[in-house]
């Protein structure tokens, strides 16, 4: 009998068929060859059933019916794609075995598992686990098919994630909606993300800006000129600052200390999905969803990049020869021939832990270009592909080299600090020379101000100057303070989140983590996964909790009130990024066989009961708490708002509990 291969989407199925059954007959919903029949799932064909499938009474939203905790979760086919599910059922009946060729990750595993459970398929199953869709990789993947049993823990984690989201989403949304007579969406991941935005907004609103003054001295020694920043406690009195400037202006000073240190800057890490989304947002203003959609098209349709939904910035040892071949391939392209010209394979090797670190690669390696040359790409696809290619090529170049000159100049017992960063060699940065930057916003700004507050980062920037010229200073000779100026400054509030900075906060469960090693260690305990974070942000937009003002994310009155009601009910845990991050960590442990799915679900069920009990005794909110400001000329700007009840409200308020969270 033939083997049925189930891919996640039609493009993937056709790519696989072109390799394993190149002469297969195209039957519209599937492709049939001599040994294999290849079909696809079109994403989620099956989800968890709505509450009314358990009992008719749940069609009406009543607080008294809560909590809803099924003994066994029911599965329900998506009515829009039920025909494709019927095709899979019919094909499976003709086949003796199955290959799970859905995306190689938790959600891909879940999609196949739901089909298998719902259709009660008892066939032996093999797993195709690949990181790109090139012919070579597909061919090798089929030669090295795994037993599906090896992924049983991953299936358990995916199921626990889905059922936990259902419990929190359905019960939390119904509880808060019926209590406050306003459609309020609650979710295991979306609610703590909304709380992050709320807390940042409150910090901005409560920030009391303080004026302060800096004194800059301008020094000369022969032909060498440099600027220094006065060192001392922050000056709040303008007259005091002016007095210091007047005191040193035109006077002779001495170089109290002068240090010269050689330093190197290495290429930024290869992309994982979140980092790619952050930088595409910073550079091009792309939403997280747009970047994911474009990257998915580059992977699935064009086959020019590896699997994008990865949380790794590193590769395995077996990827190194492949990276060398990809470099050679790029060398022959018109677009990248120039930047690859100076690239050397010797920099990318198994011992380079900045690139090759198997301990930090789980399901998938970092995003890379593939051996397939990019043909006709859309402008947006070209932008994302270009980011990935340049980041990849940068690792085949040496580090950028600098001499950092640190000078402390004393004039009339006042001290001024100067930091001159003298460029010696561009190294890898040469490949970004045509873009006028070191490459990209998120990576370079993080390096410049790592671990510093906005004001401290700004002061560091004021102290440091970059030059590609020669800086020479004789510490034994006097210097002249040719001029001194006073600059008025103001302390700055925290910045409103953009999608890029919110993704970073989600990755670290809301902690302000700048240290790259610590950020790496926290990836398992972030909010959501790289594959689901974009959908969470879109969800907050769609339910009317946030708006976009250019790149800035702004919380709406409805979003603000939702957080205040949830916290006011005494279920702060539901808004806690750290707690939800720990849940995500537990799901990852379940996937590795290190934790129990049953224990995790018991904890979620207890918390679900607690949510309902707490909301039961809460006072209802006033209706005006959810209103948007009136538009000029009349008319409200409210959206996504309706009273409680009704089957149509269920999916809207539940936070998409049966799908990806």
Short mmCIF file of N, CA, C and O in Angstrom, two decimals, residues 408-522:
data_model
loop_
_atom_site.label_atom_id
_atom_site.label_comp_id
_atom_site.label_asym_id
_atom_site.label_seq_id
_atom_site.Cartn_x
_atom_site.Cartn_y
_atom_site.Cartn_z
N UNK A 408 41.02 62.01 30.57
CA UNK A 408 40.47 62.83 31.65
C UNK A 408 41.31 64.10 31.71
O UNK A 408 42.52 64.06 31.98
N UNK A 409 40.65 65.21 31.41
CA UNK A 409 41.34 66.50 31.34
C UNK A 409 40.95 67.35 32.54
O UNK A 409 39.76 67.50 32.84
N UNK A 410 41.94 67.90 33.24
CA UNK A 410 41.68 68.75 34.41
C UNK A 410 41.99 70.20 34.07
O UNK A 410 43.07 70.52 33.57
N UNK A 411 41.03 71.09 34.34
CA UNK A 411 41.20 72.54 34.14
C UNK A 411 40.63 73.24 35.36
O UNK A 411 39.43 73.07 35.67
N UNK A 412 41.46 74.00 36.04
CA UNK A 412 41.00 74.76 37.22
C UNK A 412 40.25 73.84 38.21
O UNK A 412 39.20 74.21 38.76
N UNK A 413 40.82 72.64 38.40
CA UNK A 413 40.27 71.65 39.32
C UNK A 413 38.91 71.08 38.89
O UNK A 413 38.21 70.42 39.66
N UNK A 414 38.51 71.37 37.65
CA UNK A 414 37.31 70.75 37.07
C UNK A 414 37.77 69.67 36.09
O UNK A 414 38.76 69.85 35.38
N UNK A 415 37.03 68.55 36.06
CA UNK A 415 37.46 67.43 35.22
C UNK A 415 36.46 67.15 34.11
O UNK A 415 35.25 67.18 34.32
N UNK A 416 37.02 66.84 32.93
CA UNK A 416 36.21 66.55 31.75
C UNK A 416 36.65 65.22 31.14
O UNK A 416 37.84 64.97 30.98
N UNK A 417 35.67 64.39 30.82
CA UNK A 417 35.97 63.08 30.27
C UNK A 417 35.71 63.06 28.76
O UNK A 417 34.71 63.58 28.29
N UNK A 418 36.62 62.43 28.04
CA UNK A 418 36.51 62.29 26.59
C UNK A 418 36.72 60.84 26.21
O UNK A 418 37.64 60.18 26.71
N UNK A 419 35.86 60.33 25.34
CA UNK A 419 36.05 58.99 24.78
C UNK A 419 36.04 59.09 23.27
O UNK A 419 35.03 59.50 22.68
N UNK A 420 37.16 58.77 22.67
CA UNK A 420 37.29 58.79 21.20
C UNK A 420 37.42 57.36 20.70
O UNK A 420 38.32 56.63 21.11
N UNK A 421 36.51 56.98 19.83
CA UNK A 421 36.54 55.63 19.26
C UNK A 421 37.10 55.76 17.84
O UNK A 421 36.43 56.22 16.93
N UNK A 422 38.36 55.37 17.70
CA UNK A 422 39.08 55.54 16.43
C UNK A 422 39.01 54.25 15.61
O UNK A 422 39.49 53.20 16.03
N UNK A 423 38.41 54.34 14.45
CA UNK A 423 38.26 53.17 13.58
C UNK A 423 39.60 52.80 12.95
O UNK A 423 40.28 53.63 12.35
N UNK A 424 39.97 51.53 13.10
CA UNK A 424 41.18 51.03 12.46
C UNK A 424 40.84 50.19 11.24
O UNK A 424 41.49 50.29 10.20
N UNK A 425 39.80 49.34 11.39
CA UNK A 425 39.41 48.46 10.28
C UNK A 425 37.92 48.19 10.36
O UNK A 425 37.41 47.81 11.42
N UNK A 426 37.22 48.37 9.25
CA UNK A 426 35.77 48.16 9.23
C UNK A 426 35.38 46.70 9.44
O UNK A 426 34.33 46.40 10.00
N UNK A 427 36.21 45.78 8.99
CA UNK A 427 35.88 44.37 9.12
C UNK A 427 34.54 44.05 8.50
O UNK A 427 34.22 44.47 7.39
N UNK A 428 33.69 43.33 9.25
CA UNK A 428 32.38 42.92 8.74
C UNK A 428 31.45 44.08 8.41
O UNK A 428 30.51 43.94 7.62
N UNK A 429 31.71 45.24 8.99
CA UNK A 429 30.81 46.38 8.76
C UNK A 429 30.90 46.91 7.33
O UNK A 429 30.05 47.69 6.91
N UNK A 430 31.92 46.46 6.59
CA UNK A 430 32.05 46.90 5.20
C UNK A 430 30.84 46.48 4.37
O UNK A 430 30.48 47.16 3.41
N UNK A 431 30.19 45.38 4.75
CA UNK A 431 29.05 44.93 3.94
C UNK A 431 27.80 45.79 4.16
O UNK A 431 26.82 45.65 3.43
N UNK A 432 27.84 46.67 5.18
CA UNK A 432 26.73 47.60 5.40
C UNK A 432 27.10 49.03 4.98
O UNK A 432 26.32 49.95 5.20
N UNK A 433 28.28 49.19 4.40
CA UNK A 433 28.76 50.53 4.05
C UNK A 433 27.81 51.23 3.09
O UNK A 433 27.61 52.44 3.16
N UNK A 434 27.17 50.47 2.19
CA UNK A 434 26.26 51.08 1.22
C UNK A 434 24.95 51.51 1.85
O UNK A 434 24.14 52.19 1.23
N UNK A 435 24.73 51.12 3.12
CA UNK A 435 23.49 51.48 3.80
C UNK A 435 23.70 52.62 4.79
O UNK A 435 22.76 53.05 5.45
N UNK A 436 24.92 53.06 4.92
CA UNK A 436 25.21 54.21 5.77
C UNK A 436 25.13 53.93 7.25
O UNK A 436 25.14 54.82 8.06
N UNK A 437 25.03 52.63 7.63
CA UNK A 437 24.94 52.26 9.05
C UNK A 437 25.75 51.01 9.28
O UNK A 437 26.23 50.38 8.36
N UNK A 438 25.83 50.62 10.56
CA UNK A 438 26.49 49.36 10.89
C UNK A 438 25.61 48.18 10.53
O UNK A 438 25.93 47.06 10.83
N UNK A 439 24.48 48.43 9.98
CA UNK A 439 23.63 47.33 9.59
C UNK A 439 22.21 47.54 9.99
O UNK A 439 21.38 47.83 9.17
N UNK A 440 21.89 47.52 11.27
CA UNK A 440 20.51 47.56 11.66
C UNK A 440 20.35 48.19 13.03
O UNK A 440 21.24 48.21 13.83
N UNK A 441 19.14 48.70 13.26
CA UNK A 441 18.90 49.46 14.46
C UNK A 441 18.96 48.67 15.74
O UNK A 441 19.68 49.00 16.65
N UNK A 442 18.21 47.59 15.82
CA UNK A 442 18.06 46.89 17.10
C UNK A 442 19.38 46.36 17.62
O UNK A 442 19.69 46.47 18.79
N UNK A 443 20.19 45.79 16.73
CA UNK A 443 21.47 45.21 17.18
C UNK A 443 22.44 46.26 17.64
O UNK A 443 23.03 46.17 18.71
N UNK A 444 22.61 47.33 16.83
CA UNK A 444 23.64 48.31 17.15
C UNK A 444 23.25 49.17 18.34
O UNK A 444 24.09 49.50 19.16
N UNK A 445 21.96 49.53 18.45
CA UNK A 445 21.58 50.36 19.59
C UNK A 445 21.69 49.58 20.88
O UNK A 445 22.04 50.12 21.91
N UNK A 446 21.39 48.29 20.84
CA UNK A 446 21.50 47.46 22.04
C UNK A 446 22.93 47.42 22.52
O UNK A 446 23.21 47.47 23.70
N UNK A 447 23.86 47.34 21.57
CA UNK A 447 25.27 47.26 21.96
C UNK A 447 25.74 48.59 22.54
O UNK A 447 26.50 48.63 23.48
N UNK A 448 25.24 49.68 21.98
CA UNK A 448 25.71 50.99 22.41
C UNK A 448 25.32 51.29 23.85
O UNK A 448 26.08 51.87 24.61
N UNK A 449 24.09 50.87 24.24
CA UNK A 449 23.58 51.29 25.54
C UNK A 449 23.20 50.13 26.43
O UNK A 449 22.30 50.22 27.25
N UNK A 450 23.88 49.01 26.27
CA UNK A 450 23.50 47.80 27.01
C UNK A 450 23.47 48.05 28.51
O UNK A 450 24.40 48.53 29.10
N UNK A 451 22.32 47.68 29.10
CA UNK A 451 22.21 47.73 30.55
C UNK A 451 22.07 49.13 31.12
O UNK A 451 22.24 49.32 32.30
N UNK A 452 21.78 50.13 30.31
CA UNK A 452 21.71 51.50 30.81
C UNK A 452 20.31 52.06 30.66
O UNK A 452 19.56 51.67 29.77
N UNK A 453 19.95 53.00 31.56
CA UNK A 453 18.69 53.70 31.42
C UNK A 453 18.77 54.62 30.21
O UNK A 453 19.86 54.91 29.72
N UNK A 454 17.61 55.12 29.70
CA UNK A 454 17.66 56.02 28.54
C UNK A 454 18.56 57.23 28.75
O UNK A 454 19.31 57.63 27.86
N UNK A 455 18.50 57.80 29.96
CA UNK A 455 19.34 58.98 30.22
C UNK A 455 20.81 58.62 30.29
O UNK A 455 21.66 59.33 29.75
N UNK A 456 21.14 57.50 30.93
CA UNK A 456 22.54 57.07 31.02
C UNK A 456 23.08 56.74 29.64
O UNK A 456 24.22 57.05 29.31
N UNK A 457 22.24 56.11 28.83
CA UNK A 457 22.65 55.77 27.46
C UNK A 457 22.92 57.04 26.66
O UNK A 457 23.88 57.13 25.89
N UNK A 458 22.08 58.07 26.87
CA UNK A 458 22.26 59.33 26.15
C UNK A 458 23.55 60.01 26.60
O UNK A 458 24.30 60.55 25.78
N UNK A 459 23.84 59.96 27.91
CA UNK A 459 25.06 60.58 28.40
C UNK A 459 26.29 59.87 27.83
O UNK A 459 27.27 60.52 27.46
N UNK A 460 26.23 58.53 27.75
CA UNK A 460 27.34 57.78 27.17
C UNK A 460 27.56 58.20 25.72
O UNK A 460 28.67 58.35 25.26
N UNK A 461 26.43 58.38 25.01
CA UNK A 461 26.51 58.77 23.61
C UNK A 461 27.16 60.15 23.49
O UNK A 461 27.93 60.43 22.58
N UNK A 462 26.79 61.04 24.44
CA UNK A 462 27.36 62.39 24.41
C UNK A 462 28.87 62.35 24.68
O UNK A 462 29.62 63.17 24.16
N UNK A 463 29.31 61.40 25.52
CA UNK A 463 30.73 61.31 25.86
C UNK A 463 31.56 60.73 24.72
O UNK A 463 32.72 61.06 24.57
N UNK A 464 30.98 59.82 23.94
CA UNK A 464 31.76 59.07 22.96
C UNK A 464 31.67 59.68 21.57
O UNK A 464 30.60 60.05 21.10
N UNK A 465 32.82 59.82 20.94
CA UNK A 465 32.86 60.30 19.55
C UNK A 465 33.60 59.27 18.71
O UNK A 465 34.58 58.67 19.16
N UNK A 466 33.11 59.06 17.51
CA UNK A 466 33.78 58.14 16.59
C UNK A 466 34.52 58.92 15.52
O UNK A 466 34.07 59.97 15.07
N UNK A 467 35.68 58.40 15.13
CA UNK A 467 36.46 59.04 14.07
C UNK A 467 37.19 57.97 13.28
O UNK A 467 37.57 56.93 13.82
N UNK A 468 37.32 58.22 11.98
CA UNK A 468 38.15 57.31 11.19
C UNK A 468 39.50 57.97 10.89
O UNK A 468 40.30 57.46 10.12
N UNK A 469 39.72 59.12 11.54
CA UNK A 469 41.01 59.80 11.41
C UNK A 469 41.96 59.39 12.53
O UNK A 469 41.66 58.51 13.32
N UNK A 470 43.09 60.07 12.61
CA UNK A 470 44.09 59.77 13.65
C UNK A 470 43.85 60.67 14.85
O UNK A 470 43.58 61.87 14.70
N UNK A 471 43.91 60.10 16.04
CA UNK A 471 43.81 60.90 17.25
C UNK A 471 45.13 60.76 18.01
O UNK A 471 45.52 59.66 18.40
N UNK A 472 45.83 61.88 18.19
CA UNK A 472 47.12 61.86 18.87
C UNK A 472 47.12 62.89 19.99
O UNK A 472 46.73 64.04 19.80
N UNK A 473 47.58 62.45 21.16
CA UNK A 473 47.62 63.34 22.31
C UNK A 473 48.85 63.00 23.14
O UNK A 473 49.14 61.84 23.38
N UNK A 474 49.57 64.03 23.56
CA UNK A 474 50.74 63.85 24.43
C UNK A 474 50.31 64.18 25.85
O UNK A 474 50.07 65.35 26.18
N UNK A 475 50.22 63.17 26.68
CA UNK A 475 49.71 63.37 28.04
C UNK A 475 50.62 64.25 28.89
O UNK A 475 50.19 64.83 29.89
N UNK A 476 51.90 64.37 28.47
CA UNK A 476 52.85 65.17 29.27
C UNK A 476 52.74 66.66 28.95
O UNK A 476 53.25 67.50 29.70
N UNK A 477 52.08 67.00 27.84
CA UNK A 477 51.98 68.40 27.42
C UNK A 477 50.67 69.02 27.89
O UNK A 477 49.66 68.33 28.02
N UNK A 478 50.66 70.35 28.14
CA UNK A 478 49.41 71.02 28.54
C UNK A 478 48.41 71.09 27.38
O UNK A 478 48.78 70.92 26.22
N UNK A 479 47.15 71.33 27.70
CA UNK A 479 46.12 71.54 26.69
C UNK A 479 45.43 72.87 26.98
O UNK A 479 45.45 73.35 28.12
N UNK A 480 44.82 73.44 25.96
CA UNK A 480 44.13 74.71 26.12
C UNK A 480 42.63 74.49 26.02
O UNK A 480 42.16 73.82 25.10
N UNK A 481 41.89 75.02 26.97
CA UNK A 481 40.42 74.96 26.90
C UNK A 481 39.95 76.13 26.05
O UNK A 481 39.75 77.24 26.55
N UNK A 482 39.83 75.90 24.76
CA UNK A 482 39.51 76.97 23.82
C UNK A 482 38.11 77.52 24.04
O UNK A 482 37.85 78.70 23.82
N UNK A 483 37.20 76.66 24.48
CA UNK A 483 35.83 77.12 24.70
C UNK A 483 35.14 76.19 25.67
O UNK A 483 35.57 75.07 25.91
N UNK A 484 34.03 76.66 26.24
CA UNK A 484 33.18 75.82 27.11
C UNK A 484 31.74 76.26 26.90
O UNK A 484 31.46 77.46 26.81
N UNK A 485 30.86 75.28 26.82
CA UNK A 485 29.45 75.58 26.56
C UNK A 485 28.56 74.85 27.57
O UNK A 485 28.92 73.79 28.06
N UNK A 486 27.41 75.43 27.81
CA UNK A 486 26.39 74.81 28.66
C UNK A 486 25.25 74.32 27.78
O UNK A 486 24.75 75.06 26.93
N UNK A 487 24.87 73.06 27.97
CA UNK A 487 23.74 72.49 27.22
C UNK A 487 22.62 72.15 28.18
O UNK A 487 22.83 71.44 29.16
N UNK A 488 21.42 72.64 27.89
CA UNK A 488 20.24 72.31 28.69
C UNK A 488 19.68 70.96 28.23
O UNK A 488 19.55 70.71 27.04
N UNK A 489 19.39 70.10 29.19
CA UNK A 489 18.85 68.77 28.88
C UNK A 489 17.65 68.50 29.78
O UNK A 489 17.46 69.17 30.80
N UNK A 490 16.86 67.50 29.40
CA UNK A 490 15.75 67.05 30.24
C UNK A 490 15.79 65.54 30.37
O UNK A 490 16.11 64.84 29.41
N UNK A 491 15.48 65.06 31.58
CA UNK A 491 15.37 63.61 31.74
C UNK A 491 14.21 63.11 30.88
O UNK A 491 13.20 63.81 30.72
N UNK A 492 14.38 61.94 30.32
CA UNK A 492 13.40 61.42 29.37
C UNK A 492 12.58 60.28 29.98
O UNK A 492 13.12 59.42 30.66
N UNK A 493 11.27 60.26 29.70
CA UNK A 493 10.44 59.14 30.18
C UNK A 493 10.77 57.87 29.41
O UNK A 493 11.41 57.93 28.35
N UNK A 494 10.34 56.73 29.92
CA UNK A 494 10.50 55.51 29.11
C UNK A 494 9.78 55.69 27.78
O UNK A 494 8.79 56.43 27.70
N UNK A 495 10.27 55.04 26.75
CA UNK A 495 9.64 55.17 25.44
C UNK A 495 8.46 54.22 25.32
O UNK A 495 8.48 53.12 25.86
N UNK A 496 7.42 54.67 24.61
CA UNK A 496 6.28 53.79 24.33
C UNK A 496 6.78 52.59 23.54
O UNK A 496 7.74 52.69 22.77
N UNK A 497 6.15 51.45 23.74
CA UNK A 497 6.55 50.26 22.99
C UNK A 497 6.28 50.43 21.50
O UNK A 497 5.27 51.02 21.10
N UNK A 498 7.20 49.93 20.71
CA UNK A 498 6.92 49.64 19.30
C UNK A 498 6.73 48.13 19.23
O UNK A 498 6.96 47.43 20.22
N UNK A 499 6.35 47.62 18.07
CA UNK A 499 6.23 46.16 17.97
C UNK A 499 7.59 45.50 18.19
O UNK A 499 7.69 44.43 18.78
N UNK A 500 8.64 46.17 17.74
CA UNK A 500 9.99 45.62 17.90
C UNK A 500 10.38 45.52 19.36
O UNK A 500 10.87 44.48 19.82
N UNK A 501 10.18 46.60 20.13
CA UNK A 501 10.58 46.57 21.54
C UNK A 501 9.63 45.71 22.37
O UNK A 501 10.03 45.12 23.37
N UNK A 502 8.36 45.61 21.94
CA UNK A 502 7.43 44.73 22.66
C UNK A 502 7.82 43.27 22.45
O UNK A 502 7.75 42.46 23.38
N UNK A 503 8.23 42.91 21.25
CA UNK A 503 8.69 41.54 20.99
C UNK A 503 9.87 41.19 21.90
O UNK A 503 9.97 40.08 22.43
N UNK A 504 10.76 42.15 22.08
CA UNK A 504 11.92 41.92 22.96
C UNK A 504 11.45 41.70 24.40
O UNK A 504 11.95 40.81 25.10
N UNK A 505 10.47 42.50 24.83
CA UNK A 505 9.94 42.35 26.18
C UNK A 505 9.22 41.02 26.34
O UNK A 505 9.32 40.36 27.38
N UNK A 506 8.51 40.58 25.31
CA UNK A 506 7.83 39.29 25.36
C UNK A 506 8.85 38.15 25.46
O UNK A 506 8.62 37.17 26.17
N UNK A 507 9.95 38.30 24.77
CA UNK A 507 10.97 37.25 24.77
C UNK A 507 11.57 37.07 26.15
O UNK A 507 11.96 35.96 26.54
N UNK A 508 11.65 38.16 26.93
CA UNK A 508 12.27 38.08 28.26
C UNK A 508 11.23 38.19 29.37
O UNK A 508 11.55 38.56 30.49
N UNK A 509 9.97 37.87 29.03
CA UNK A 509 8.87 37.90 30.02
C UNK A 509 8.79 39.23 30.75
O UNK A 509 8.54 39.28 31.96
N UNK A 510 9.02 40.31 30.01
CA UNK A 510 8.87 41.64 30.57
C UNK A 510 10.07 42.18 31.32
O UNK A 510 10.10 43.35 31.67
N UNK A 511 11.06 41.36 31.57
CA UNK A 511 12.25 41.85 32.27
C UNK A 511 13.09 42.69 31.31
O UNK A 511 13.21 42.37 30.14
N UNK A 512 13.67 43.76 31.83
CA UNK A 512 14.51 44.63 31.00
C UNK A 512 15.89 43.99 30.88
O UNK A 512 16.82 44.34 31.59
N UNK A 513 15.99 43.03 30.01
CA UNK A 513 17.22 42.25 29.88
C UNK A 513 18.01 42.73 28.66
O UNK A 513 17.57 42.57 27.54
N UNK A 514 19.14 43.36 28.90
CA UNK A 514 20.00 43.79 27.80
C UNK A 514 21.13 42.80 27.57
O UNK A 514 21.64 42.67 26.47
N UNK A 515 21.55 42.11 28.64
CA UNK A 515 22.66 41.18 28.53
C UNK A 515 22.29 40.02 27.61
O UNK A 515 21.29 39.32 27.83
N UNK A 516 23.06 39.82 26.56
CA UNK A 516 22.72 38.84 25.54
C UNK A 516 22.72 37.41 26.08
O UNK A 516 21.88 36.59 25.70
N UNK A 517 23.66 37.08 26.98
CA UNK A 517 23.71 35.73 27.52
C UNK A 517 22.48 35.43 28.37
O UNK A 517 21.89 34.35 28.29
N UNK A 518 22.08 36.41 29.18
CA UNK A 518 20.90 36.22 30.02
C UNK A 518 19.64 36.15 29.15
O UNK A 518 18.73 35.36 29.40
N UNK A 519 19.59 36.97 28.12
CA UNK A 519 18.46 36.95 27.18
C UNK A 519 18.32 35.56 26.57
O UNK A 519 17.23 35.03 26.42
N UNK A 520 19.46 34.97 26.22
CA UNK A 520 19.48 33.63 25.64
C UNK A 520 18.92 32.61 26.63
O UNK A 520 18.11 31.75 26.29
N UNK A 521 19.34 32.74 27.89
CA UNK A 521 18.91 31.79 28.92
C UNK A 521 17.42 31.88 29.20
O UNK A 521 16.79 30.91 29.62
N UNK A 522 16.83 33.06 28.97
CA UNK A 522 15.42 33.27 29.29
C UNK A 522 14.48 32.92 28.15
O UNK A 522 13.26 33.05 28.29
#
